């Protein structure tokens, strides 16, 4: 017997929008943390030191924060998907 699909009501076959939103909110918060963290060095570069070595380093720092954030978000999605598949 196949396992039930997450986010779909087995009785009606419709999407469970409340459950989808309850899963999307923590993911959006996690993404927001890394975006907000990367905005700080990008703002300093944009408003202050655009063509200096410090500006280049800060831009690389912003890129690094976004890259690490993408990895963390991907690991969260995979781990949460495994948890949902086990329910």
PDB file of C-alpha atoms in Angstrom:
ATOM      1  CA  UNK A   1       0.000   0.000   0.000  1.00  0.00           C
ATOM      2  CA  UNK A   2       1.532   3.365  -0.977  1.00  0.00           C
ATOM      3  CA  UNK A   3       2.105   5.932   1.732  1.00  0.00           C
ATOM      4  CA  UNK A   4      -0.195   8.975   1.805  1.00  0.00           C
ATOM      5  CA  UNK A   5       1.112  12.076   0.085  1.00  0.00           C
ATOM      6  CA  UNK A   6       1.914  15.018   2.352  1.00  0.00           C
ATOM      7  CA  UNK A   7      -0.254  18.144   2.121  1.00  0.00           C
ATOM      8  CA  UNK A   8      -3.116  16.294   0.417  1.00  0.00           C
ATOM      9  CA  UNK A   9      -6.271  15.302   2.272  1.00  0.00           C
ATOM     10  CA  UNK A  10      -6.708  11.568   1.609  1.00  0.00           C
ATOM     11  CA  UNK A  11     -10.496  11.745   1.907  1.00  0.00           C
ATOM     12  CA  UNK A  12     -11.135  14.556  -0.571  1.00  0.00           C
ATOM     13  CA  UNK A  13      -7.879  14.723  -2.544  1.00  0.00           C
ATOM     14  CA  UNK A  14      -7.640  18.493  -2.003  1.00  0.00           C
ATOM     15  CA  UNK A  15      -4.651  20.456  -0.797  1.00  0.00           C
ATOM     16  CA  UNK A  16      -4.398  21.168   2.930  1.00  0.00           C
ATOM     17  CA  UNK A  17      -3.636  24.885   2.706  1.00  0.00           C
ATOM     18  CA  UNK A  18      -3.384  25.406   6.472  1.00  0.00           C
ATOM     19  CA  UNK A  19      -0.688  22.748   6.707  1.00  0.00           C
ATOM     20  CA  UNK A  20       1.141  24.163   3.699  1.00  0.00           C
ATOM     21  CA  UNK A  21       1.195  27.617   5.300  1.00  0.00           C
ATOM     22  CA  UNK A  22       2.317  26.179   8.633  1.00  0.00           C
ATOM     23  CA  UNK A  23       5.292  24.592   6.852  1.00  0.00           C
ATOM     24  CA  UNK A  24       6.060  27.648   4.704  1.00  0.00           C
ATOM     25  CA  UNK A  25       6.264  30.194   7.539  1.00  0.00           C
ATOM     26  CA  UNK A  26       9.329  28.696   9.314  1.00  0.00           C
ATOM     27  CA  UNK A  27      11.030  28.270   5.952  1.00  0.00           C
ATOM     28  CA  UNK A  28      10.365  31.907   5.064  1.00  0.00           C
ATOM     29  CA  UNK A  29      11.745  33.007   8.438  1.00  0.00           C
ATOM     30  CA  UNK A  30      14.903  30.963   7.900  1.00  0.00           C
ATOM     31  CA  UNK A  31      15.401  32.498   4.466  1.00  0.00           C
ATOM     32  CA  UNK A  32      14.731  35.957   5.901  1.00  0.00           C
ATOM     33  CA  UNK A  33      17.461  35.546   8.508  1.00  0.00           C
ATOM     34  CA  UNK A  34      20.124  34.943   5.881  1.00  0.00           C
ATOM     35  CA  UNK A  35      18.840  37.642   3.534  1.00  0.00           C
ATOM     36  CA  UNK A  36      18.827  40.175   6.368  1.00  0.00           C
ATOM     37  CA  UNK A  37      22.314  39.088   7.364  1.00  0.00           C
ATOM     38  CA  UNK A  38      23.618  39.614   3.858  1.00  0.00           C
ATOM     39  CA  UNK A  39      21.939  43.007   3.484  1.00  0.00           C
ATOM     40  CA  UNK A  40      24.230  44.557   6.093  1.00  0.00           C
ATOM     41  CA  UNK A  41      27.490  44.169   4.129  1.00  0.00           C
ATOM     42  CA  UNK A  42      25.719  44.926   0.842  1.00  0.00           C
ATOM     43  CA  UNK A  43      24.293  48.151   2.270  1.00  0.00           C
ATOM     44  CA  UNK A  44      27.722  49.236   3.494  1.00  0.00           C
ATOM     45  CA  UNK A  45      29.158  48.593   0.041  1.00  0.00           C
ATOM     46  CA  UNK A  46      26.302  50.339  -1.730  1.00  0.00           C
ATOM     47  CA  UNK A  47      26.268  53.446   0.443  1.00  0.00           C
ATOM     48  CA  UNK A  48      29.914  53.781   1.379  1.00  0.00           C
ATOM     49  CA  UNK A  49      32.846  51.959  -0.097  1.00  0.00           C
ATOM     50  CA  UNK A  50      31.900  50.924  -3.612  1.00  0.00           C
ATOM     51  CA  UNK A  51      35.294  50.952  -5.322  1.00  0.00           C
ATOM     52  CA  UNK A  52      37.662  50.045  -2.520  1.00  0.00           C
ATOM     53  CA  UNK A  53      39.227  46.831  -1.336  1.00  0.00           C
ATOM     54  CA  UNK A  54      36.980  46.932   1.722  1.00  0.00           C
ATOM     55  CA  UNK A  55      33.950  47.131  -0.554  1.00  0.00           C
ATOM     56  CA  UNK A  56      35.100  44.078  -2.466  1.00  0.00           C
ATOM     57  CA  UNK A  57      35.626  42.139   0.753  1.00  0.00           C
ATOM     58  CA  UNK A  58      32.226  43.138   2.081  1.00  0.00           C
ATOM     59  CA  UNK A  59      30.573  42.108  -1.185  1.00  0.00           C
ATOM     60  CA  UNK A  60      32.293  38.720  -0.914  1.00  0.00           C
ATOM     61  CA  UNK A  61      31.099  38.447   2.683  1.00  0.00           C
ATOM     62  CA  UNK A  62      27.521  39.098   1.554  1.00  0.00           C
ATOM     63  CA  UNK A  63      27.872  36.438  -1.137  1.00  0.00           C
ATOM     64  CA  UNK A  64      29.294  33.994   1.405  1.00  0.00           C
ATOM     65  CA  UNK A  65      26.389  34.580   3.795  1.00  0.00           C
ATOM     66  CA  UNK A  66      23.908  33.919   0.988  1.00  0.00           C
ATOM     67  CA  UNK A  67      25.753  30.766  -0.100  1.00  0.00           C
ATOM     68  CA  UNK A  68      25.834  29.367   3.439  1.00  0.00           C
ATOM     69  CA  UNK A  69      22.174  30.314   3.861  1.00  0.00           C
ATOM     70  CA  UNK A  70      21.244  28.474   0.682  1.00  0.00           C
ATOM     71  CA  UNK A  71      22.964  25.358   2.009  1.00  0.00           C
ATOM     72  CA  UNK A  72      21.264  25.587   5.389  1.00  0.00           C
ATOM     73  CA  UNK A  73      17.857  26.118   3.805  1.00  0.00           C
ATOM     74  CA  UNK A  74      18.416  23.156   1.482  1.00  0.00           C
ATOM     75  CA  UNK A  75      19.388  20.918   4.403  1.00  0.00           C
ATOM     76  CA  UNK A  76      16.300  22.070   6.329  1.00  0.00           C
ATOM     77  CA  UNK A  77      14.017  21.303   3.389  1.00  0.00           C
ATOM     78  CA  UNK A  78      15.515  17.848   2.916  1.00  0.00           C
ATOM     79  CA  UNK A  79      15.352  17.009   6.631  1.00  0.00           C
ATOM     80  CA  UNK A  80      11.776  18.274   6.920  1.00  0.00           C
ATOM     81  CA  UNK A  81      10.783  16.327   3.811  1.00  0.00           C
ATOM     82  CA  UNK A  82      12.172  13.141   5.333  1.00  0.00           C
ATOM     83  CA  UNK A  83      10.240  13.834   8.535  1.00  0.00           C
ATOM     84  CA  UNK A  84       7.010  14.420   6.609  1.00  0.00           C
ATOM     85  CA  UNK A  85       7.490  11.259   4.580  1.00  0.00           C
ATOM     86  CA  UNK A  86       7.807   9.272   7.796  1.00  0.00           C
ATOM     87  CA  UNK A  87       4.513  10.556   9.241  1.00  0.00           C
TER      88      UNK A  87
END
